[in-house]
Short mmCIF file of C-alpha atoms and ligand atoms in Angstrom, two decimals:
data_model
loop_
_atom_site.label_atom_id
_atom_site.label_comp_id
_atom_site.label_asym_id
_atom_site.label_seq_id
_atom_site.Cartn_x
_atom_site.Cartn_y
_atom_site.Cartn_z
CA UNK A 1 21.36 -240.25 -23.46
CA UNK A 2 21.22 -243.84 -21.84
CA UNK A 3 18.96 -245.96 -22.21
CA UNK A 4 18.76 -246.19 -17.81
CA UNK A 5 18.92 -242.40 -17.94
CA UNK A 6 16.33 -240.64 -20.50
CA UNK A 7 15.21 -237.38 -19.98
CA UNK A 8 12.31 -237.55 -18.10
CA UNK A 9 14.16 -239.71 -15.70
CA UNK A 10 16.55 -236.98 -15.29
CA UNK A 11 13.99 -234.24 -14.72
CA UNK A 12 12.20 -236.74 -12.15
CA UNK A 13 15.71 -237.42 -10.24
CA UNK A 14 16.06 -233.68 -9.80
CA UNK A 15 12.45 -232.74 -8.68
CA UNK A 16 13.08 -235.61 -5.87
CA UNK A 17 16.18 -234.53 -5.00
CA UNK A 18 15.18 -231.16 -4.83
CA UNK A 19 12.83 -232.13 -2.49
CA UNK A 20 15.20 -233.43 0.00
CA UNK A 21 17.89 -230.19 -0.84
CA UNK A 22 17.43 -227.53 1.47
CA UNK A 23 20.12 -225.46 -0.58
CA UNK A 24 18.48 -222.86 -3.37
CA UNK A 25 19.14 -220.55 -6.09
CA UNK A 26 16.78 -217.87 -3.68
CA UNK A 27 19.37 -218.50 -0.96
CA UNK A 28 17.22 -220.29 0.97
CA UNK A 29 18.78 -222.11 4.13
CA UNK A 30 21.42 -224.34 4.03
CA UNK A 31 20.88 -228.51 4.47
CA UNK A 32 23.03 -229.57 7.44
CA UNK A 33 26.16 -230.44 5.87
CA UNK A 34 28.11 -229.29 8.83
CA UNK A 35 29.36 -232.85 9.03
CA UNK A 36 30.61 -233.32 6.42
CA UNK A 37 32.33 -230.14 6.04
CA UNK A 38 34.22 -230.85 9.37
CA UNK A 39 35.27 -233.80 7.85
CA UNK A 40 38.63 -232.85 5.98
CA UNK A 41 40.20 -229.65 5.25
CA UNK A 42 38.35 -228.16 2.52
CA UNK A 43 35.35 -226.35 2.14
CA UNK A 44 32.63 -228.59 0.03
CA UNK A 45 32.25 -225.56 -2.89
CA UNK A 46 30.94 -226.00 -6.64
CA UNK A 47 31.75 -223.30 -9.43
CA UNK A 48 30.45 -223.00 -13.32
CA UNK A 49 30.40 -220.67 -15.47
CA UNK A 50 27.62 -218.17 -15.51
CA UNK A 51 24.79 -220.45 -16.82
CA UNK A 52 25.53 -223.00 -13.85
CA UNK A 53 22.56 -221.18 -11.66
CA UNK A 54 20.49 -219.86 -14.66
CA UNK A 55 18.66 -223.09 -16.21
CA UNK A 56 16.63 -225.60 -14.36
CA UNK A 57 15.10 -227.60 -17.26
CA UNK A 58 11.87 -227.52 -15.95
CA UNK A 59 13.06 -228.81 -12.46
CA UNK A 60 14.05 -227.28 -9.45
CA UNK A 61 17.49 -227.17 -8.99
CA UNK A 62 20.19 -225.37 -10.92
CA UNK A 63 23.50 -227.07 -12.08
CA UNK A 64 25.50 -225.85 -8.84
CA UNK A 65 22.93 -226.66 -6.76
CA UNK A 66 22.59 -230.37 -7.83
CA UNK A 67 25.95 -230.55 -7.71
CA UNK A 68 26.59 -229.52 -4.74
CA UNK A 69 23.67 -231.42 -2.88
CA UNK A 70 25.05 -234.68 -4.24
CA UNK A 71 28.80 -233.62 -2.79
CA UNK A 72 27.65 -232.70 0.06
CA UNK A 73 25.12 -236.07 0.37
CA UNK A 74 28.73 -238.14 -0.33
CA UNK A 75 28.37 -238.78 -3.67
CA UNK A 76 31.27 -239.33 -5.92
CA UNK A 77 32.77 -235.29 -6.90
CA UNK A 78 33.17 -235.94 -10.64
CA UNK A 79 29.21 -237.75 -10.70
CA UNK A 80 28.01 -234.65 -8.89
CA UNK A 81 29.51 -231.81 -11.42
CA UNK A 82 28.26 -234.61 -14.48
CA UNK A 83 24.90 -234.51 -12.88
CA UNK A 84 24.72 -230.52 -12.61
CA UNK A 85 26.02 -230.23 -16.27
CA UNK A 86 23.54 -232.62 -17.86
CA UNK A 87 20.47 -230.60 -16.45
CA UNK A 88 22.09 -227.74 -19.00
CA UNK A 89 22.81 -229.79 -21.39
CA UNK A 90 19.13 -230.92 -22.15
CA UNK A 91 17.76 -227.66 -21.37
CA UNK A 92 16.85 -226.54 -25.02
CA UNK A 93 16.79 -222.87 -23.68
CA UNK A 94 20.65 -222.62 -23.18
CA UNK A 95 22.00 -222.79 -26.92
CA UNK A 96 25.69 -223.42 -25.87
CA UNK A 97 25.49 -226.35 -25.02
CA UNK A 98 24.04 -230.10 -25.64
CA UNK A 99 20.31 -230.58 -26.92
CA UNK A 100 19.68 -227.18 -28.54
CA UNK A 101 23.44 -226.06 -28.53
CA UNK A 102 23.84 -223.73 -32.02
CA UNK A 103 24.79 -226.04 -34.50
CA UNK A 104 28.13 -225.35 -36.96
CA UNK A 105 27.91 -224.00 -40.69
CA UNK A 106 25.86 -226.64 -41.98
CA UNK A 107 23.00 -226.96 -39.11
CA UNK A 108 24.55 -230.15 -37.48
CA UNK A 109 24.50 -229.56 -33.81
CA UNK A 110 28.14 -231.24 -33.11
CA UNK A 111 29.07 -231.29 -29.43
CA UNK A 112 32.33 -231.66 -27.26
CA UNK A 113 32.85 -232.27 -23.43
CA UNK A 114 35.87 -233.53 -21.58
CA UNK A 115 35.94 -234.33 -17.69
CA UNK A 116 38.66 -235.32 -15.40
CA UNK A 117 38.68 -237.51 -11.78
CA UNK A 118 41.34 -235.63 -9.46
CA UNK A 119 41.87 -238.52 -7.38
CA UNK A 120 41.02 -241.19 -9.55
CA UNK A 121 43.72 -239.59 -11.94
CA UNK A 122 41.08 -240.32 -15.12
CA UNK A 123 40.01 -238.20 -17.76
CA UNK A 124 37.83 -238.66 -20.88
CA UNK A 125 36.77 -236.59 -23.62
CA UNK A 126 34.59 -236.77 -27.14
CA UNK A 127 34.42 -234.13 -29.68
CA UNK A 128 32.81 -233.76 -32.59
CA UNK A 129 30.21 -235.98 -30.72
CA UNK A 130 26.24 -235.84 -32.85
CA UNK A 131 23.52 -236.84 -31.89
CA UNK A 132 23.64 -237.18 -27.82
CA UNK A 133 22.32 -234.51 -25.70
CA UNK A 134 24.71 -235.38 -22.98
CA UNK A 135 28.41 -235.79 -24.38
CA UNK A 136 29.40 -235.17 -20.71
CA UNK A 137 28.35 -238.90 -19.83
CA UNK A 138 30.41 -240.29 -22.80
CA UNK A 139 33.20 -238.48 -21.94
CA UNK A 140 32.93 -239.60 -18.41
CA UNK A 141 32.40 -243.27 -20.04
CA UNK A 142 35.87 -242.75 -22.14
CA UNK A 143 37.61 -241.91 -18.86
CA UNK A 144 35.88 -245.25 -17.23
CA UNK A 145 36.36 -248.05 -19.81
CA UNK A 146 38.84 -247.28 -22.55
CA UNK A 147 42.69 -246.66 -22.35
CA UNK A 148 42.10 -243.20 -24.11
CA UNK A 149 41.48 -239.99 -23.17
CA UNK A 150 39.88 -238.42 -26.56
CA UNK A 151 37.52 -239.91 -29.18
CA UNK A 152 35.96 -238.03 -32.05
CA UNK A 153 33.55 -237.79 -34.67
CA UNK A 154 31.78 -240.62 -35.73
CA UNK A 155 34.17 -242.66 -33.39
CA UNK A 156 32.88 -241.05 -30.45
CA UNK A 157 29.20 -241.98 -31.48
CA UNK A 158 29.70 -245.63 -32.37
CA UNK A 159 31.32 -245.64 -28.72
CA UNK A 160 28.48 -244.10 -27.52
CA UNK A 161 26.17 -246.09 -29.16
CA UNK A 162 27.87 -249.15 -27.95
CA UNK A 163 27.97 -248.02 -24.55
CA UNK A 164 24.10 -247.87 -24.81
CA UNK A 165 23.45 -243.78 -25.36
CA UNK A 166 20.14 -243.49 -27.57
CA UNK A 167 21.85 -241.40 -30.56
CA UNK A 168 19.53 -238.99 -32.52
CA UNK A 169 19.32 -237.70 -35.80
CA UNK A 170 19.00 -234.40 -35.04
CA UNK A 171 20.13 -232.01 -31.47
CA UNK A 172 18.13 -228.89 -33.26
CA UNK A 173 15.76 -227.16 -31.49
CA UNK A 174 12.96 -224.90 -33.83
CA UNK A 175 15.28 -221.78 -32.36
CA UNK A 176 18.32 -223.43 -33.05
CA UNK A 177 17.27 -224.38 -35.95
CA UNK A 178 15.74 -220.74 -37.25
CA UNK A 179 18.88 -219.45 -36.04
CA UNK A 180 21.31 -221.08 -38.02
CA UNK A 181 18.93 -220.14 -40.81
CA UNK A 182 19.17 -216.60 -40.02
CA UNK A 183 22.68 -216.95 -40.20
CA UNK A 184 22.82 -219.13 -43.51
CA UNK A 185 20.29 -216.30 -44.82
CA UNK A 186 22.39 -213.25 -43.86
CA UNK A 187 25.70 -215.08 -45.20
CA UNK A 188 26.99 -216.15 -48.67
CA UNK A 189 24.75 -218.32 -50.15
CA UNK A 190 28.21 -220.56 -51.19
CA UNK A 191 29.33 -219.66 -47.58
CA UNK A 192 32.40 -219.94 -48.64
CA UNK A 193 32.70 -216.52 -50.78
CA UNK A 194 36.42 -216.43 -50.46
CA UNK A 195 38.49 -218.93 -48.60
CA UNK A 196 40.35 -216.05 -46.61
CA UNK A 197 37.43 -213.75 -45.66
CA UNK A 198 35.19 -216.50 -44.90
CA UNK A 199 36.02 -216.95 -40.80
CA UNK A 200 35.65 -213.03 -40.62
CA UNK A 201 32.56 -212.89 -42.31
CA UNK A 202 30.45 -215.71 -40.81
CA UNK A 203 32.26 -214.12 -36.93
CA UNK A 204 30.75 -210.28 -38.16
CA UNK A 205 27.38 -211.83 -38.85
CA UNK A 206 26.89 -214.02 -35.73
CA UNK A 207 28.46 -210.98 -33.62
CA UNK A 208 25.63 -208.67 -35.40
CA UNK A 209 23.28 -211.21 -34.21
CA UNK A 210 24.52 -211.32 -31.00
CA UNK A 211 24.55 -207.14 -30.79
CA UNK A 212 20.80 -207.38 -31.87
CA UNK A 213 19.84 -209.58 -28.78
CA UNK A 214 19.12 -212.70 -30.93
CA UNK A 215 21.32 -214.77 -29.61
CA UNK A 216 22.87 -214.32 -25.57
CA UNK A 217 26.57 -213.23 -25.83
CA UNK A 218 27.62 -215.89 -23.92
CA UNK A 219 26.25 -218.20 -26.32
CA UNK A 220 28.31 -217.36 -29.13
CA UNK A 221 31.27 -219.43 -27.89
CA UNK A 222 28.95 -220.65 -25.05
CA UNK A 223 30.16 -224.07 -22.68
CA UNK A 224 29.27 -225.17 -19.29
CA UNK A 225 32.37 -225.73 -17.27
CA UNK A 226 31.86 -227.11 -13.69
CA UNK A 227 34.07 -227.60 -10.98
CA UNK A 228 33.59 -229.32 -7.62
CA UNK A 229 35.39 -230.31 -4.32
CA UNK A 230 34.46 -232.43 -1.10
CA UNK A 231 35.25 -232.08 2.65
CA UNK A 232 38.25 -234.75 1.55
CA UNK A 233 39.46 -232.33 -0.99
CA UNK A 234 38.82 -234.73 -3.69
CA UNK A 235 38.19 -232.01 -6.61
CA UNK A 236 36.71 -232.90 -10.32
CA UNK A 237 35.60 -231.14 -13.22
CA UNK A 238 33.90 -231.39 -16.63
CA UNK A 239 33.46 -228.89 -19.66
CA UNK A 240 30.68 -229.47 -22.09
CA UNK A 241 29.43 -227.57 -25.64
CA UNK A 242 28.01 -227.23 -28.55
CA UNK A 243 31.28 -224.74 -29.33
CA UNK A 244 31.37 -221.79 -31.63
CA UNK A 245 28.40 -221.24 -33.14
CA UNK A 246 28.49 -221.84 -36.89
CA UNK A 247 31.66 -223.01 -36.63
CA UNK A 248 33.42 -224.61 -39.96
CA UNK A 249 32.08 -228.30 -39.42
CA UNK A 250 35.10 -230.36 -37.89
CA UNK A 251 36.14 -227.34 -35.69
CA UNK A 252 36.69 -228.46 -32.62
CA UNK A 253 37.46 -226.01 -30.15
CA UNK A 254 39.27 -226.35 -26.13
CA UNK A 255 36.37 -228.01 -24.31
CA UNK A 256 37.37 -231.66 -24.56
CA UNK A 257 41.48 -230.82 -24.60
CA UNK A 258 42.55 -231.55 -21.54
CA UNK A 259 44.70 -228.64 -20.39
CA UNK A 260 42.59 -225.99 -22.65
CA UNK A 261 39.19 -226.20 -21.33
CA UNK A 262 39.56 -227.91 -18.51
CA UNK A 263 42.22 -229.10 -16.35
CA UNK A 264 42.15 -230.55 -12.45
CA UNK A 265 45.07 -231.54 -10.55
CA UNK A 266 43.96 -233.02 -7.37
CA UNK A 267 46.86 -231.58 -5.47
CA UNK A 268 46.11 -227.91 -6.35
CA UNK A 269 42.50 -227.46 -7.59
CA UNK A 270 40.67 -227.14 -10.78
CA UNK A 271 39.89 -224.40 -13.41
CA UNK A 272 37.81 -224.10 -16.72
CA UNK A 273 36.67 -222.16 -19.44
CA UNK A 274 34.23 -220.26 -21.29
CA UNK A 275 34.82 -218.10 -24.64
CA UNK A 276 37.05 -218.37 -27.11
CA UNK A 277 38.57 -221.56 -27.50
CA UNK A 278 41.44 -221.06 -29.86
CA UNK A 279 42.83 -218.64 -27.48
CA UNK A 280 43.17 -221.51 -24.92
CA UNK A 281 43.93 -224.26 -27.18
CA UNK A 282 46.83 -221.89 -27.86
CA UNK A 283 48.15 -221.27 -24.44
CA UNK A 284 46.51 -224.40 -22.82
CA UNK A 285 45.16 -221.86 -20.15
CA UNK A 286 43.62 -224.36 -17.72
CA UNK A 287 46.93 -226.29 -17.55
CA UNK A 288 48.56 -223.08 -16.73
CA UNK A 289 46.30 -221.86 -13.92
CA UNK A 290 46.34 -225.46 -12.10
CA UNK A 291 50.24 -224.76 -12.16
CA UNK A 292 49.73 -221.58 -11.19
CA UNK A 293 47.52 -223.19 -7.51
CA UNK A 294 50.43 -225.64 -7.83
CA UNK A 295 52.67 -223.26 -6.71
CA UNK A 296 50.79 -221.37 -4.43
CA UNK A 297 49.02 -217.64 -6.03
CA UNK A 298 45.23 -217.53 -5.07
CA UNK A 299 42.42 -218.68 -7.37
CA UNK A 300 42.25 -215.25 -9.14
CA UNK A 301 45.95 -214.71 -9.48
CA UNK A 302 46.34 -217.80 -11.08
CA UNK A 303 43.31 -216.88 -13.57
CA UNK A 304 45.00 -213.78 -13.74
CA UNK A 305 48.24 -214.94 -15.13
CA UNK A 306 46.97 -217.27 -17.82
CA UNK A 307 44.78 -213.75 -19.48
CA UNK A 308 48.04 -212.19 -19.12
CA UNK A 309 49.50 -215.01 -21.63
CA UNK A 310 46.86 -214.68 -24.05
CA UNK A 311 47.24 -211.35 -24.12
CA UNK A 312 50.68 -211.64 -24.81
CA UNK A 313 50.35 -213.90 -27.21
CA UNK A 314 47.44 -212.77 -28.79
CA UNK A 315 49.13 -210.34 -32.31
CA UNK A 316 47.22 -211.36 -35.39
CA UNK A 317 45.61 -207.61 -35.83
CA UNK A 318 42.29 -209.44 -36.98
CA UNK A 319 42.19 -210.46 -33.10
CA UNK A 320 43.13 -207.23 -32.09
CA UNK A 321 40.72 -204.01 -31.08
CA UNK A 322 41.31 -200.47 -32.57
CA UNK A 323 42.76 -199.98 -28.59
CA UNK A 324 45.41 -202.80 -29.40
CA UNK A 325 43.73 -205.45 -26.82
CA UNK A 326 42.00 -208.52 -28.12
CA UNK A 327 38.61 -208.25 -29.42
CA UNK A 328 37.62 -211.46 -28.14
CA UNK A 329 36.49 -212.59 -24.16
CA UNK A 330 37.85 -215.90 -22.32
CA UNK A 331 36.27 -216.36 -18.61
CA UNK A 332 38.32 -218.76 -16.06
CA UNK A 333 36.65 -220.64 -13.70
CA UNK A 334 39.12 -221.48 -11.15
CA UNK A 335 38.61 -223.29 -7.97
CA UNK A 336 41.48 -224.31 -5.62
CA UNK A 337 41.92 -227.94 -3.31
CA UNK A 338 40.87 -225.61 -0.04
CA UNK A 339 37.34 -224.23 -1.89
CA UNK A 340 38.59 -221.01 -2.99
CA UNK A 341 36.93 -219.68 -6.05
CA UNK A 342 37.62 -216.47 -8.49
CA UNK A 343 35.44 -215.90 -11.75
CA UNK A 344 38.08 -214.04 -14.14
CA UNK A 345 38.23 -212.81 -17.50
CA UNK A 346 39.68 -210.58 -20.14
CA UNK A 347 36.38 -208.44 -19.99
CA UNK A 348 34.02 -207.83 -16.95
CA UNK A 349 31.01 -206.07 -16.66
CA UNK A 350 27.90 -205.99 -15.00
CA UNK A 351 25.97 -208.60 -16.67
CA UNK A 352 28.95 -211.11 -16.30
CA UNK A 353 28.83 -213.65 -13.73
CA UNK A 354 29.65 -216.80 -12.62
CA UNK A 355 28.11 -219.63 -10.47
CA UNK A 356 28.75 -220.49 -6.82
CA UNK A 357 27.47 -222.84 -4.10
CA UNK A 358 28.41 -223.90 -0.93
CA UNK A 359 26.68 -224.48 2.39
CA UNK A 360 25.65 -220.52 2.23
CA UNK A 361 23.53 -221.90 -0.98
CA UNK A 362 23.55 -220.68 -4.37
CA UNK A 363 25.27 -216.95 -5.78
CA UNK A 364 26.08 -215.78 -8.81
CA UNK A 365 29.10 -213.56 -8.36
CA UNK A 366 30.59 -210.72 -10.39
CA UNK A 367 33.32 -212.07 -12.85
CA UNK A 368 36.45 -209.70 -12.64
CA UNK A 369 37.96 -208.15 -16.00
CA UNK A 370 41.47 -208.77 -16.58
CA UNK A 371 41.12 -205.14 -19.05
CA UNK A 372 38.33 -203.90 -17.40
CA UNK A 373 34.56 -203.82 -18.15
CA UNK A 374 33.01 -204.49 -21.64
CA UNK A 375 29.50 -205.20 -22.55
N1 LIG B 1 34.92 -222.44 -25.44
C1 LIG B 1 34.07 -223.08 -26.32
C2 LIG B 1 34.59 -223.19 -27.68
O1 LIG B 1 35.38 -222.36 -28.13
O2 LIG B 1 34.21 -224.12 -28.38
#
């Protein structure tokens, strides 16, 4: 966090702002942003993934809804959908990402984010990032000042630190925290209890938890991504976690690759992910559905043909159901230059949704299943 932006300033930014917003989660009525959506050719829209109209921190507006007040107030795209992400981020209730986030193996909560500026052309991204609750601004800060587009570890945090972001000793909250140990409990005391079964057994365990309602299924492999674009079809997005939960320390998963997690073209449009990142690391999925705008299918076609490739590609059995498909979800969140949106992934269902506002207010809207339905 920076020192000019701690958390209570945050909280205090959004209760004012709220004020002013006449857009809400309850679908209340819209603020007159007629204007500006005459403006240009596009429809002023923000997307996330399912958590983007769930947590408020303690304020009053959701991550879409922030973000889209400050589009639609003329603020810069790529500040807006940084803005709506951070009030996740230090919300200690959503465990997927920033303060809070599940930590890896060893209880460190370790934390990635990338973000890229469609017509600015920029993009930044940290992973492996400790002790900030909002990686999102340092990635946003590699984009600004550096020549680079990635920086990692304890790289990323002398950066930060040098760049002025308070870092902590510890993201942990006391669930976090009594999670991991759960997990650490319930595991191999050595953890690793042999080198090749290891992966499988810590995944069985954390998807036991996850079947007992301990921890939300979208928090296993649980990210913000958040999309946005202006009346001037200037579109920007940003990914942020705290990645697999109980990962092997050093994982890093597709959340700060550009291309994997994230990926915005400001000729075409934007999409992002949630769930398993090796699967888009792999294919570089988001790269792949921005080409897919680029050459003209619609926002869920394009999500549509990147699950198609990770099916395809996706043959280790130990991925694969007793049905042959994978036993793993991915959700795309894809938004084009125009404001069309599609929520898409490998498995639907009801509970699966993902975040939407525009001048109509806030929705979260039913996420379409590639293979169907799966709880
Ligand atoms: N998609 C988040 C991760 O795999 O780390």
């Amino acid at each position: 966090m920076t020192k000019d932006l701690n958390r209570r300033e945050v909280l205090a930014a959004g209760t004012a702002a709220a004020g002013a917003a006449l857009v809400g989660s309850s679908g209340a009525k819209a603020r007159p942003v007629a204007a500006a959506i005459q403006r240009g050719g596009s429809k002023p829209t923000v997307i996330a993934s399912g958590n983007g109209n769930i947590y408020k921190n303690g304020g009053d507006e959701t991550c879409v809804e922030r973000a889209f007040r400050m589009i639609t107030e003329g603020a810069d795209v790529l500040d807006a959908v940084i803005a709506g992400v951070n009030i996740v981020e230090l919300d200690p209730e959503d465990t997927s990402v920033g303060f809070g986030g599940l930590p890896d193996a060893d209880g460190v909560v370790t934390l990635d984010s990338c973000c890229m500026h469609g017509p600015k052309k920029r993009a930044g991204g940290v992973a492996c990032l400790k002790g900030v609750r909002m990686p999102s601004l340092v990635a946003q800060k590699v984009a600004d000042v550096t020549d680079h587009h990635l920086l990692v570890d304890e790289g990323a945090q002398r950066f930060a630190r040098n760049m002025g972001f308070d870092i902590e000793d510890d993201l942990n909250t006391d669930r976090s925290r009594a999670l991991w140990l759960e997990w650490k409990r319930r595991t191999d005391s050595r953890h690793y209890p042999r080198p090749e079964d290891r992966a499988d057994a810590g995944r069985k365990v954390g998807l036991a938890m996850v079947a007992e309602g301990k921890i939300d299924p979208d928090h296993f492999y649980g990210t913000i991504n958040c999309n946005g674009v202006n009346a001037e079809g200037d579109v920007c997005g940003v990914t942020t976690t705290s990645g697999l939960a109980w990962k092997i320390p050093g994982r890093v998963g597709d959340s700060p690759i550009l291309g994997a997690g994230l990926y915005v073209d400001n000729a075409a449009g934007a999409a992002g992910s949630t769930g398993r990142g090796e699967a888009n690391i792999y294919n570089l999925a988001s790269y792949l559905i921005v080409e897919k705008l680029r050459e003209g299918l619609s926002p869920k076609d394009a999500g549509m043909a990147a699950l198609n490739r990770i099916v395809d590609n996706t043959i280790d059995p130990r991925l694969l159901g007793e049905d042959g498909k994978p036993n793993f979800n991915v959700n795309f969140y894809v938004l084009d230059k125009s404001g069309a949106h599609a929520g898409v992934a490998l498995y639907g269902g009801p509970r699966r949704t993902y975040a939407v506002c525009t001048e109509n207010g806030a929705e979260s809207l039913p996420i379409e299943g590639l293979l169907g339905d799966r709880s």
